[in-house]
PDB file of C-alpha atoms in Angstrom:
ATOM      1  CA  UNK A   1       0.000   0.000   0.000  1.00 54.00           C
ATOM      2  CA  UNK A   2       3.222   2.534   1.105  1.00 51.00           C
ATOM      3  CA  UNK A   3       4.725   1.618  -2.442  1.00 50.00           C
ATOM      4  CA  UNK A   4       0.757   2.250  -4.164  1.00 51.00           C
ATOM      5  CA  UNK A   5       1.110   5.874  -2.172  1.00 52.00           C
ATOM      6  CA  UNK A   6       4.312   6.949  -3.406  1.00 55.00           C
ATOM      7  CA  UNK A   7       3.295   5.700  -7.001  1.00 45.00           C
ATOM      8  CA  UNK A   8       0.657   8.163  -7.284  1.00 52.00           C
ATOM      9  CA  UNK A   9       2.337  10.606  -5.081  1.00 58.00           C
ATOM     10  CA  UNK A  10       5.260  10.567  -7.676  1.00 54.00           C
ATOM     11  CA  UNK A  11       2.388  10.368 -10.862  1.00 52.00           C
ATOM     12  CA  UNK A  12       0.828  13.857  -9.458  1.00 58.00           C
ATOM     13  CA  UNK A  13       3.676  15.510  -9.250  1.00 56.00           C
ATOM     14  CA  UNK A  14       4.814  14.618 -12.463  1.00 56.00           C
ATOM     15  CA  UNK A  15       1.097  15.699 -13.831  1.00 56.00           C
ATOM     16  CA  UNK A  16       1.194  18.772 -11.721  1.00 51.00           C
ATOM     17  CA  UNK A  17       5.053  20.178 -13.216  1.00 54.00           C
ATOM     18  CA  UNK A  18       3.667  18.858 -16.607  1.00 56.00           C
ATOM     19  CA  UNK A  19       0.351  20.546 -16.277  1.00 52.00           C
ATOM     20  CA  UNK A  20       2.631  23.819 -15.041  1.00 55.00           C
ATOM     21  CA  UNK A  21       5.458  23.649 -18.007  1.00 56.00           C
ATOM     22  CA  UNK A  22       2.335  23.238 -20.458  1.00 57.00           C
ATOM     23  CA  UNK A  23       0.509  26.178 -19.069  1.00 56.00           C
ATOM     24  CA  UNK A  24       3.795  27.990 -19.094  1.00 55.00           C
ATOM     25  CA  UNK A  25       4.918  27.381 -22.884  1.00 59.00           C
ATOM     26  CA  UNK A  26       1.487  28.328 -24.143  1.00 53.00           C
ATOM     27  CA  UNK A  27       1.847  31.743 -21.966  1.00 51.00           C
ATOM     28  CA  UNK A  28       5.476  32.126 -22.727  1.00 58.00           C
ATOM     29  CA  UNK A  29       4.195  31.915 -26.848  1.00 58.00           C
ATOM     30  CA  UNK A  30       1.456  34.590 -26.338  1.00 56.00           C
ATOM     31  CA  UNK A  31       3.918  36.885 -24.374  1.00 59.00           C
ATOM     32  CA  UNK A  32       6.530  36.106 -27.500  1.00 65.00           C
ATOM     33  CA  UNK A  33       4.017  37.049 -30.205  1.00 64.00           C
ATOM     34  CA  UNK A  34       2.936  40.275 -28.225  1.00 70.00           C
ATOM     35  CA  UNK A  35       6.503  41.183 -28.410  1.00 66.00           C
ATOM     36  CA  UNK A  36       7.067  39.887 -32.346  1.00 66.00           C
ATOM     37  CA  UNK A  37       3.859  42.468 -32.437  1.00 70.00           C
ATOM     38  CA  UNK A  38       5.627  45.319 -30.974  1.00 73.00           C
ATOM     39  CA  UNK A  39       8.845  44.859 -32.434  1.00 74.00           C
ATOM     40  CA  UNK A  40       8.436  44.188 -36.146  1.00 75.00           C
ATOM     41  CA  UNK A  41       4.629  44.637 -37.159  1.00 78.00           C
ATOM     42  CA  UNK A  42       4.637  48.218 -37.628  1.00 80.00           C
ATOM     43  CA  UNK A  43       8.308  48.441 -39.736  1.00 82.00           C
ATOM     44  CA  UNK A  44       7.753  45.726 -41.478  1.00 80.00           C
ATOM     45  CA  UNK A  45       3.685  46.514 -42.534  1.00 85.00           C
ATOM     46  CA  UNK A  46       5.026  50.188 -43.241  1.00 84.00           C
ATOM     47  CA  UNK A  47       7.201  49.208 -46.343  1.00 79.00           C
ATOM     48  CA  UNK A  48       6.233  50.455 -49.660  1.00 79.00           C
ATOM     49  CA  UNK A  49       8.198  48.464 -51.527  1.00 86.00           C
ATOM     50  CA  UNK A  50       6.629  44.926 -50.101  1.00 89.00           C
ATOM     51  CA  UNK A  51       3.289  46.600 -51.306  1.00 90.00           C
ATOM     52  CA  UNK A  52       4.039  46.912 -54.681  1.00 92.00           C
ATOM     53  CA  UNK A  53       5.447  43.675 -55.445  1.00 94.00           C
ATOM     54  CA  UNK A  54       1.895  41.846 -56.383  1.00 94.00           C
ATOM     55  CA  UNK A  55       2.208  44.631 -59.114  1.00 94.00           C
ATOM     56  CA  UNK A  56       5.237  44.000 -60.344  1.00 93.00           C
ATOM     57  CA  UNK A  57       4.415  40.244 -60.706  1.00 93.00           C
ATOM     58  CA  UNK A  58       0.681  41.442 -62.128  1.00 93.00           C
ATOM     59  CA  UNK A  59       2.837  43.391 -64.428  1.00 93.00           C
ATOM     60  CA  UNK A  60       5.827  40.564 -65.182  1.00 92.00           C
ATOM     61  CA  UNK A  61       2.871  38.146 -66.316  1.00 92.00           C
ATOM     62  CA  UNK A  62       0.891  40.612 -68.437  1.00 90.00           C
ATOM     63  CA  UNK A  63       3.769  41.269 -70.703  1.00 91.00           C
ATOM     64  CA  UNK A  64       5.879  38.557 -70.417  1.00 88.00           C
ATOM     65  CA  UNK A  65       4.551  35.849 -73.366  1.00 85.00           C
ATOM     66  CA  UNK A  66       5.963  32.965 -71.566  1.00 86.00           C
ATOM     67  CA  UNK A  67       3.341  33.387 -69.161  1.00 88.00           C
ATOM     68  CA  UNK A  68       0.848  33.588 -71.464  1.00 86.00           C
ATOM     69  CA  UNK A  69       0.640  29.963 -72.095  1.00 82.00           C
ATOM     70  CA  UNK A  70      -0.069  28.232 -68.893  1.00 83.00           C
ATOM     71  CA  UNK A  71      -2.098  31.435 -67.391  1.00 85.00           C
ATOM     72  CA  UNK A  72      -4.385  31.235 -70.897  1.00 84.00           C
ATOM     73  CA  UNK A  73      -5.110  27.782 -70.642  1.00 84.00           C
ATOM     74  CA  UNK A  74      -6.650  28.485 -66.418  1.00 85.00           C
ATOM     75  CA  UNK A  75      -8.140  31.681 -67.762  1.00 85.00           C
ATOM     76  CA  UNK A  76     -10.386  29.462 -70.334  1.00 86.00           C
ATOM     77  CA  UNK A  77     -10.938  26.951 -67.273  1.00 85.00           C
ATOM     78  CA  UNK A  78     -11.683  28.972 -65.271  1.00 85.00           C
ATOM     79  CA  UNK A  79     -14.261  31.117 -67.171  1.00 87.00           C
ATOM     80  CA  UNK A  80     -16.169  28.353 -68.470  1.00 90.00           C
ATOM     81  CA  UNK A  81     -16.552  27.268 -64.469  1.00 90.00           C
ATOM     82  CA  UNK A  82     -17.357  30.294 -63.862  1.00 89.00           C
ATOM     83  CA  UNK A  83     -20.449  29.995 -66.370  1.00 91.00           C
ATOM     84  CA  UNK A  84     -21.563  26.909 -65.487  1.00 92.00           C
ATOM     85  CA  UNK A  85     -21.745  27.627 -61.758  1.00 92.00           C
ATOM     86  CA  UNK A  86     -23.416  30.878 -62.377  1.00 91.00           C
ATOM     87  CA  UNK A  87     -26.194  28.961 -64.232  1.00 92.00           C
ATOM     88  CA  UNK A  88     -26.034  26.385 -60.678  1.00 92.00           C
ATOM     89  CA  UNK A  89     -26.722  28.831 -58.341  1.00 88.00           C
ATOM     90  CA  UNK A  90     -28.535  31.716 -59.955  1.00 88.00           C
ATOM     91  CA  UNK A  91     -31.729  30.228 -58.997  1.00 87.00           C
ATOM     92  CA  UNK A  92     -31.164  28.817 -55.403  1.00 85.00           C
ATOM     93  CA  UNK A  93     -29.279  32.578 -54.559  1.00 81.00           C
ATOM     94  CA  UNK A  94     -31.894  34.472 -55.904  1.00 83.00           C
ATOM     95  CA  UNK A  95     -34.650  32.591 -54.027  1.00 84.00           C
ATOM     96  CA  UNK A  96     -32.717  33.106 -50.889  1.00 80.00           C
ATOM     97  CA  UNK A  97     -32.247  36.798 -51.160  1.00 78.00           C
ATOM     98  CA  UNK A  98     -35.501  37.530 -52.424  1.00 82.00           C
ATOM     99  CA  UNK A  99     -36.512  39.287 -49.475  1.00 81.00           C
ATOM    100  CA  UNK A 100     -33.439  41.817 -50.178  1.00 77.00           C
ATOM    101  CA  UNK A 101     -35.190  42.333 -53.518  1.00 78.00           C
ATOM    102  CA  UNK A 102     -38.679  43.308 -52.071  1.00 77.00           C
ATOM    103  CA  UNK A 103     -37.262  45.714 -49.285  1.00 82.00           C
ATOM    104  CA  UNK A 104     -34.918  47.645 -51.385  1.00 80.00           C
ATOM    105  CA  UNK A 105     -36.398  46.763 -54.487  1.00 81.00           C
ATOM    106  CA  UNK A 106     -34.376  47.816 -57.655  1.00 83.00           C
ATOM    107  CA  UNK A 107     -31.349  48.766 -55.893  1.00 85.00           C
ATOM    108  CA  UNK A 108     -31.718  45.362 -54.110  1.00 82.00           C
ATOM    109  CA  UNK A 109     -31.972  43.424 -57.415  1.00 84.00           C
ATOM    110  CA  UNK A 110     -28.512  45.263 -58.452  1.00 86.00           C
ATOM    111  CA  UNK A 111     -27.261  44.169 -55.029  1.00 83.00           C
ATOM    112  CA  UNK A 112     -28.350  40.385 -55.494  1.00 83.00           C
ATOM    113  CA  UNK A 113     -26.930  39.936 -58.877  1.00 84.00           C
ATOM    114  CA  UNK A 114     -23.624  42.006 -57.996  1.00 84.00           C
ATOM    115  CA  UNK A 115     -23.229  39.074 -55.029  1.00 81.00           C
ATOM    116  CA  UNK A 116     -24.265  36.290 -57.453  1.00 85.00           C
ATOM    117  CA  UNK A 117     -20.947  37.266 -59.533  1.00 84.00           C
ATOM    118  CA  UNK A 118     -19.342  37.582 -56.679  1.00 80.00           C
ATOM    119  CA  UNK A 119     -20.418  34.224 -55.082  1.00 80.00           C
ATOM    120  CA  UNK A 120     -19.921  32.621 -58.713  1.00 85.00           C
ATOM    121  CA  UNK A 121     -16.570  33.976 -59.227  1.00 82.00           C
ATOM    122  CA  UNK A 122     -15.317  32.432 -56.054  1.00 78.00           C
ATOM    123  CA  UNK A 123     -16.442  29.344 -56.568  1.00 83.00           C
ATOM    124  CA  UNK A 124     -15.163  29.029 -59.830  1.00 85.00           C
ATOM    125  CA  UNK A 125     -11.804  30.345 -58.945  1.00 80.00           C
ATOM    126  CA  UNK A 126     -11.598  27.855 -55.603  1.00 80.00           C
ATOM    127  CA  UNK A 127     -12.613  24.578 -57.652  1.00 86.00           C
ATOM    128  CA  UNK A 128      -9.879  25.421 -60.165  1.00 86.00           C
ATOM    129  CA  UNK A 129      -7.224  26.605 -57.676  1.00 81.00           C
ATOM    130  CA  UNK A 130      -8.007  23.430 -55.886  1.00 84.00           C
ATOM    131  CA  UNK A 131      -7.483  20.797 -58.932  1.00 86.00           C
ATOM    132  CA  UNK A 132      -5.230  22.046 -61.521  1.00 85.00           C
ATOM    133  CA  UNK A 133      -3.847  25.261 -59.969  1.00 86.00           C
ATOM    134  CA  UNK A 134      -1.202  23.716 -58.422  1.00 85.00           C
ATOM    135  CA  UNK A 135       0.964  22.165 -60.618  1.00 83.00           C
ATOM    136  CA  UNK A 136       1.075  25.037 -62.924  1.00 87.00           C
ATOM    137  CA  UNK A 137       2.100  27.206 -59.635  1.00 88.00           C
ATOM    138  CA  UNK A 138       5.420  25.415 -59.441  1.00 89.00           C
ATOM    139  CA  UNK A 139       6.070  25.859 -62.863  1.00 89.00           C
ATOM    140  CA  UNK A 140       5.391  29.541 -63.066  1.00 92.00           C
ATOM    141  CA  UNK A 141       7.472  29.727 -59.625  1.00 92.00           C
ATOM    142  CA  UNK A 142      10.265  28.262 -61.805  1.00 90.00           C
ATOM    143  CA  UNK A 143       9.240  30.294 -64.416  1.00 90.00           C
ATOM    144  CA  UNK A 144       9.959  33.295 -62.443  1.00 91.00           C
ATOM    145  CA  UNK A 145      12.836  31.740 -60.716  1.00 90.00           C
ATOM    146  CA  UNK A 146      14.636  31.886 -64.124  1.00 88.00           C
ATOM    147  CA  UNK A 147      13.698  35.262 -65.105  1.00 86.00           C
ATOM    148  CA  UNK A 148      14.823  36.936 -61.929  1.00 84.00           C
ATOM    149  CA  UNK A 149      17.954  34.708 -60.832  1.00 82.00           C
ATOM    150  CA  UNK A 150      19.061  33.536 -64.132  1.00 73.00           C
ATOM    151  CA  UNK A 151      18.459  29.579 -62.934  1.00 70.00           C
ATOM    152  CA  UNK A 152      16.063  27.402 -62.061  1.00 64.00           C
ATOM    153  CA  UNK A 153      18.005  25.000 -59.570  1.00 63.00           C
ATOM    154  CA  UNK A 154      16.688  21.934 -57.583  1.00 57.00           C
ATOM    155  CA  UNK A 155      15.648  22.668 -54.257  1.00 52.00           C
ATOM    156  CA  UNK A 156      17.905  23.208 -51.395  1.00 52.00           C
ATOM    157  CA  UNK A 157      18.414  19.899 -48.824  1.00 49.00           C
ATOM    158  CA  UNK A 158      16.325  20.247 -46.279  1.00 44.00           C
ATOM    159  CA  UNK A 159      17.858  20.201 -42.549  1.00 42.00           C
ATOM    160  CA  UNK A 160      16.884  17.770 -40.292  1.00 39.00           C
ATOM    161  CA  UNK A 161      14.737  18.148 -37.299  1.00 35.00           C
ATOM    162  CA  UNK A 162      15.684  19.218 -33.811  1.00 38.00           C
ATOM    163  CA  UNK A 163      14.938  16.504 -31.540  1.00 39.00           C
ATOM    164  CA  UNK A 164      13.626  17.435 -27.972  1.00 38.00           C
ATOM    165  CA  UNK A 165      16.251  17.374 -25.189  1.00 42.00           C
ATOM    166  CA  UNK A 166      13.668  17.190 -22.520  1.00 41.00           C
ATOM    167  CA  UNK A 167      14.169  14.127 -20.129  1.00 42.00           C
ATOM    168  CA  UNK A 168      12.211  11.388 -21.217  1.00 42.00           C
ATOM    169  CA  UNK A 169      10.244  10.900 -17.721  1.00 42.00           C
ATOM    170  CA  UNK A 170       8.750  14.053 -18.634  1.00 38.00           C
ATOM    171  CA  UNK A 171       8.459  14.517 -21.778  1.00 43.00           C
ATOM    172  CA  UNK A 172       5.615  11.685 -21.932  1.00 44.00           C
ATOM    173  CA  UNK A 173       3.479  13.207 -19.346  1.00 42.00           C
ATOM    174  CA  UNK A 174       4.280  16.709 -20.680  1.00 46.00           C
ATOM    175  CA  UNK A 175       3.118  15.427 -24.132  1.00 49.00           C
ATOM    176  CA  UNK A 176      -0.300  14.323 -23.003  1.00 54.00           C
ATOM    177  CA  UNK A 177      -0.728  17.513 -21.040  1.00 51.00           C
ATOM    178  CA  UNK A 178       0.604  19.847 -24.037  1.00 54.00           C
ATOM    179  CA  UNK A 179      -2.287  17.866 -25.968  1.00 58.00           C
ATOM    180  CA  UNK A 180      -5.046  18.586 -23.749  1.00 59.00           C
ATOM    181  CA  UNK A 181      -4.583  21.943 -23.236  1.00 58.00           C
ATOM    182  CA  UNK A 182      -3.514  22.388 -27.163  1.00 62.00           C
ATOM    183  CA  UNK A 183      -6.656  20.701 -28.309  1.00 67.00           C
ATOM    184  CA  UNK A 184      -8.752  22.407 -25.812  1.00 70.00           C
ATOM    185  CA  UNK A 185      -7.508  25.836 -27.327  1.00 68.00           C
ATOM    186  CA  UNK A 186      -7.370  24.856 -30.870  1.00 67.00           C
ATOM    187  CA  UNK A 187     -11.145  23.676 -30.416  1.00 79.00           C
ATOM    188  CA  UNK A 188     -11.773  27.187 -29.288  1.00 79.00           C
ATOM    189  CA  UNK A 189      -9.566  29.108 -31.858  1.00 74.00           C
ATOM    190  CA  UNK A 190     -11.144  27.196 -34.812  1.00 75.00           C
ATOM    191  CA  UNK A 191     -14.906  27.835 -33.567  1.00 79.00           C
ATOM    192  CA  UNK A 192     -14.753  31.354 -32.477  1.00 79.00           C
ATOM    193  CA  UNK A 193     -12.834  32.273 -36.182  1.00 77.00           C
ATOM    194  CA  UNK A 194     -15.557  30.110 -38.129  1.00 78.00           C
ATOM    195  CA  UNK A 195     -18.455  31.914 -35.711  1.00 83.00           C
ATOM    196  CA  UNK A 196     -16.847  35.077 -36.289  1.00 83.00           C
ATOM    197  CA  UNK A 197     -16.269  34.871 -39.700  1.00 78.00           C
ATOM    198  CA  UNK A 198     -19.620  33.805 -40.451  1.00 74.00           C
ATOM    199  CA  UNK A 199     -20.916  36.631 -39.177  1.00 79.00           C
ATOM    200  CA  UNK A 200     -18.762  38.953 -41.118  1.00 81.00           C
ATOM    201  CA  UNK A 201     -19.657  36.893 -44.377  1.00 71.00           C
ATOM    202  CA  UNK A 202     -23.240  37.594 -44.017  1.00 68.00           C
ATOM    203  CA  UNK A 203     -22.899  40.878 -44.872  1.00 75.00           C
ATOM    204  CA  UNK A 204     -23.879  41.073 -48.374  1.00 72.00           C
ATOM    205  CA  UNK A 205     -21.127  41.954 -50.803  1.00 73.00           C
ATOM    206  CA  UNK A 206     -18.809  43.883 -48.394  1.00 80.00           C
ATOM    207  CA  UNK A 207     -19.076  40.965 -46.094  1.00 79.00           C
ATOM    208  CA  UNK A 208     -17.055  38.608 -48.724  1.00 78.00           C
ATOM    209  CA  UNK A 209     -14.394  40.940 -49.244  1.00 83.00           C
ATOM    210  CA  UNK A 210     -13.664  41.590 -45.681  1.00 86.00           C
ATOM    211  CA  UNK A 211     -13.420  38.042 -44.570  1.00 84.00           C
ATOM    212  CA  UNK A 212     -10.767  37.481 -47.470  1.00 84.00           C
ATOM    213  CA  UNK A 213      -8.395  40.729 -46.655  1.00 89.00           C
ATOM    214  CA  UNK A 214      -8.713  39.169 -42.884  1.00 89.00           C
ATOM    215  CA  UNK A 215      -7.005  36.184 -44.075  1.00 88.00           C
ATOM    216  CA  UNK A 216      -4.748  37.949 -46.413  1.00 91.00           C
ATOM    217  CA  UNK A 217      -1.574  36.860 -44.120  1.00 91.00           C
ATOM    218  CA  UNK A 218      -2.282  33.598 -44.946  1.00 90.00           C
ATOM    219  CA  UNK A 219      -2.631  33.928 -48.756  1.00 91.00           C
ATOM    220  CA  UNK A 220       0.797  35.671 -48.632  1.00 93.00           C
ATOM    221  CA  UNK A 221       2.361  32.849 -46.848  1.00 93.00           C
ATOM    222  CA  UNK A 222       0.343  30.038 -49.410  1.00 91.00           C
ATOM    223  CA  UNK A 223       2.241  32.128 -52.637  1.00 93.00           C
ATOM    224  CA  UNK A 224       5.942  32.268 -50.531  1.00 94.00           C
ATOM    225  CA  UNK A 225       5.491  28.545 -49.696  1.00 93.00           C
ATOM    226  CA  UNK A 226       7.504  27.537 -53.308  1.00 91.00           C
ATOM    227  CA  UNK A 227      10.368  30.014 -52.806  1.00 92.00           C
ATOM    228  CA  UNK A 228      10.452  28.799 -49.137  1.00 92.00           C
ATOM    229  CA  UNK A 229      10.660  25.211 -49.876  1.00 90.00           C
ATOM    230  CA  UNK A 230      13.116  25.910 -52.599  1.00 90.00           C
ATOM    231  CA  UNK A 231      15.293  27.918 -50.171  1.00 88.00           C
ATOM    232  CA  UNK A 232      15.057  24.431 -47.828  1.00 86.00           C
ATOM    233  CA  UNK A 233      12.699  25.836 -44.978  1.00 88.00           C
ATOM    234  CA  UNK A 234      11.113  23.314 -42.522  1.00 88.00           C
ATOM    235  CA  UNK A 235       7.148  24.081 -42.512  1.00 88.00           C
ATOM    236  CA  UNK A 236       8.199  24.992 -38.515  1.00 87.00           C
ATOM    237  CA  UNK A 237      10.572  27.577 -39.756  1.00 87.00           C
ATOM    238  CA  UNK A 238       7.789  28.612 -42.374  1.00 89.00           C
ATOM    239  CA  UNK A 239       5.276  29.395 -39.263  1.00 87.00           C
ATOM    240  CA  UNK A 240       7.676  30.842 -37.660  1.00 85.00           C
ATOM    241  CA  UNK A 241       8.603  33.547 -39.907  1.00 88.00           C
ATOM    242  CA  UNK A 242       5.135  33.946 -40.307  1.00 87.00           C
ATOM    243  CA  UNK A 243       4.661  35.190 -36.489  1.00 85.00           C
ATOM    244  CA  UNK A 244       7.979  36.911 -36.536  1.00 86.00           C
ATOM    245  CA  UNK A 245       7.731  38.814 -39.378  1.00 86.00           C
ATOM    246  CA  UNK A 246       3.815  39.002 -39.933  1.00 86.00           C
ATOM    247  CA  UNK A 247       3.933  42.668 -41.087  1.00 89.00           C
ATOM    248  CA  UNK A 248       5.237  41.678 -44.049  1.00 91.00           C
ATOM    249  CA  UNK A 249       2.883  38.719 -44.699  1.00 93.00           C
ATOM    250  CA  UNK A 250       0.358  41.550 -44.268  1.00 92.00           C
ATOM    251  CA  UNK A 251       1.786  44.267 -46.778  1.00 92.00           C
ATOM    252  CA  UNK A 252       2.151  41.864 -49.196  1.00 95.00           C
ATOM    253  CA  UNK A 253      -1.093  40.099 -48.769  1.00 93.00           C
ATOM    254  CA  UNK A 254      -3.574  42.950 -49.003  1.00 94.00           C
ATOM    255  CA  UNK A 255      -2.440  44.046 -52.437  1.00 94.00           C
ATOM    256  CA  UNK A 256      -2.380  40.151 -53.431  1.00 93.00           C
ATOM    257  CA  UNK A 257      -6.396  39.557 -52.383  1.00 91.00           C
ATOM    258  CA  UNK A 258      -7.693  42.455 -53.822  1.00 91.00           C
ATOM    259  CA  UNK A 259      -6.117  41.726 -57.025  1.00 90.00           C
ATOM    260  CA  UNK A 260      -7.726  37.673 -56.563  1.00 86.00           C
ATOM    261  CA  UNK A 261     -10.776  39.107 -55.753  1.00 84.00           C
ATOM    262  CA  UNK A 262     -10.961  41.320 -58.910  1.00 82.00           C
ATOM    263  CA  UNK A 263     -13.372  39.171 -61.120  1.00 74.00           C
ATOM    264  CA  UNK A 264     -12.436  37.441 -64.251  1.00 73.00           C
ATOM    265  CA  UNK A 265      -8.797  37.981 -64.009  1.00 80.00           C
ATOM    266  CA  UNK A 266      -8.218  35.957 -60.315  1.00 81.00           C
ATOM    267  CA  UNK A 267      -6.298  33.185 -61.959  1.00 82.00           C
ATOM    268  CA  UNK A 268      -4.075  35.906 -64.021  1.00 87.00           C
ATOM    269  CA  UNK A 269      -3.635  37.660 -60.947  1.00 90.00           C
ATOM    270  CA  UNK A 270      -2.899  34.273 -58.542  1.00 90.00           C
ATOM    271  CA  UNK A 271       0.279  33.538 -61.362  1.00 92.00           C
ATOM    272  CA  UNK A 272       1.086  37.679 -60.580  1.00 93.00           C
ATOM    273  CA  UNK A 273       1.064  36.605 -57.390  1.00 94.00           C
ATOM    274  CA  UNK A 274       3.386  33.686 -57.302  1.00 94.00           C
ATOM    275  CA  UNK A 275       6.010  35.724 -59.396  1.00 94.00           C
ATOM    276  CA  UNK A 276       5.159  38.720 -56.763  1.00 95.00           C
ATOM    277  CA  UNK A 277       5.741  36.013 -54.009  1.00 94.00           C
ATOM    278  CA  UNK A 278       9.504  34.989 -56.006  1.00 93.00           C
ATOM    279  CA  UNK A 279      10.552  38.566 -56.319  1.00 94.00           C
ATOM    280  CA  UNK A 280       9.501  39.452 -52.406  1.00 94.00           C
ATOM    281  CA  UNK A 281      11.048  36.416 -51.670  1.00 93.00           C
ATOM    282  CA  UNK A 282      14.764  37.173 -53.305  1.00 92.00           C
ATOM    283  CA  UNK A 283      14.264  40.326 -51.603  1.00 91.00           C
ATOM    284  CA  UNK A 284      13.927  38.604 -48.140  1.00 91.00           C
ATOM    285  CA  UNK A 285      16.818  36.428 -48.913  1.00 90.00           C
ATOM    286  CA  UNK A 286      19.331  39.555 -49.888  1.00 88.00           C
ATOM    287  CA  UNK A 287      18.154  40.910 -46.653  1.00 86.00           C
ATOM    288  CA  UNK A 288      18.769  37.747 -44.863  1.00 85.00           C
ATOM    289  CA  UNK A 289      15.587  37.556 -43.345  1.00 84.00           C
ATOM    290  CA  UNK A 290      15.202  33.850 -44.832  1.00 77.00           C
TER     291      UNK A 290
END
């Protein structure tokens, strides 16, 4: 019974300092972005020139006839999706906002059909940017490669992974804590952002727009992904520089969604992009921020 009692004597205090480093890590990583916030966001989110590079690559593909090729061929994809979903939904959409119609009446019927492209034009561009989208990404990222670096090597070896030099007695227990309390936030993150975004979407044609310029961090890291990968970044390192340097995810993302969201030309302007997201990624490298 005496050896039962220090067992689980022994068992809680390993849960308890497990519990404690967990709770401590997460607080330590809130406290470190806060700082990341205050130290970088502001000089990095005030640079012109990271604005203007989703031009540039707008601009690179436009007149560039090597581009013209693979960009014409999603361009015709695309617009023919675009028709056939607009025929899908026109019905179903305008049933739906119908009551829109009758309390604003004509200027609610411009208002309906104005989301109806809108809503059409998303879909359209999502379906194709999910099926053949990507493997014409890498090749206009190589594409660009060889225009603005004058090759278009293999990528870069990757470097291993840091293993944990935690002692193993803990770092079980410290696992299965760090996965409790991870889930338990995650589960919160993810349902409070879909709530909240939701919301926002609901809103009818501003609502759309808004809810893609709040992720346009994200779509700035999707279109550096290549150049990262190429320049032999672990997806760790990848999120990291994304919390680090997140003012620059941000300058160059705005400019980069509200060109996708322009309609019609979202696939011309997602191959801008990736040549944008080569260029601001040299740029990075010469000023060894990757």
């Amino acid at each position: 019974m005496a050896a039962e009692r220090t067992f689980d004597s022994e068992k809680s205090q390993l849960e308890y300092y497990s519990f404690r480093c967990s709770t401590e890590r997460y607080l330590n990583q809130r406290w470190r972005r806060m700082y990341y916030l205050k130290e970088y966001f502001l000089k990095d989110f005030c640079t012109p020139r990271t604005f203007s590079f989703p031009l540039q690559g707008f601009y690179e593909v436009v007149t560039k006839s090597k581009y013209w090729e693979m960009t014409g061929l999603l361009l015709v994809c695309h617009l023919v999706l675009f028709v056939v979903i607009a025929a899908i939904i026109y019905i179903p959409l305008m049933t739906l906002l119908s009551p829109l119609m009758v309390l604003l009446g004509p200027i609610g019927v411009i208002l309906v059909h104005i989301q109806w492209i809108i809503q059409s034009q998303a879909i359209s561009g999502f379906v194709v940017k999910l099926t053949i989208w990507p493997t014409y990404q890498y090749r206009i990222f190589q594409m660009a490669l060889l225009y603005n670096t004058g090759t278009c090597s293999k990528p870069m070896k990757r470097p291993g992974i840091q293993r944990s030099t935690q002692p193993a007695a803990y770092r079980g227990v410290n696992t299965d804590w760090s996965k409790r309390i991870s889930v338990s936030m995650h589960i919160l993150y993810v349902v409070g952002r879909f709530l909240f975004f939701l919301l926002i979407s609901l809103i009818p044609i501003v609502g759309p727009i808004v809810v893609n310029l709040l992720h346009s961090s994200s779509r700035a890291a999707a279109y550096i992904r290549n150049y990262l990968e190429w320049r032999g970044c672990e997806p760790a390192q990848m999120k990291e520089l994304k919390k680090v340097r997140s003012g620059l995810f941000w300058a160059f993302g705005i400019p980069a969604t509200l060109l996708d969201l322009v309609p019609f030309i979202s696939i011309v302007s997602a191959a801008g992009n990736t040549v944008a997201a080569t260029k601001w990624g040299l740029e990075l490298t010469g000023k060894g921020i990757v």
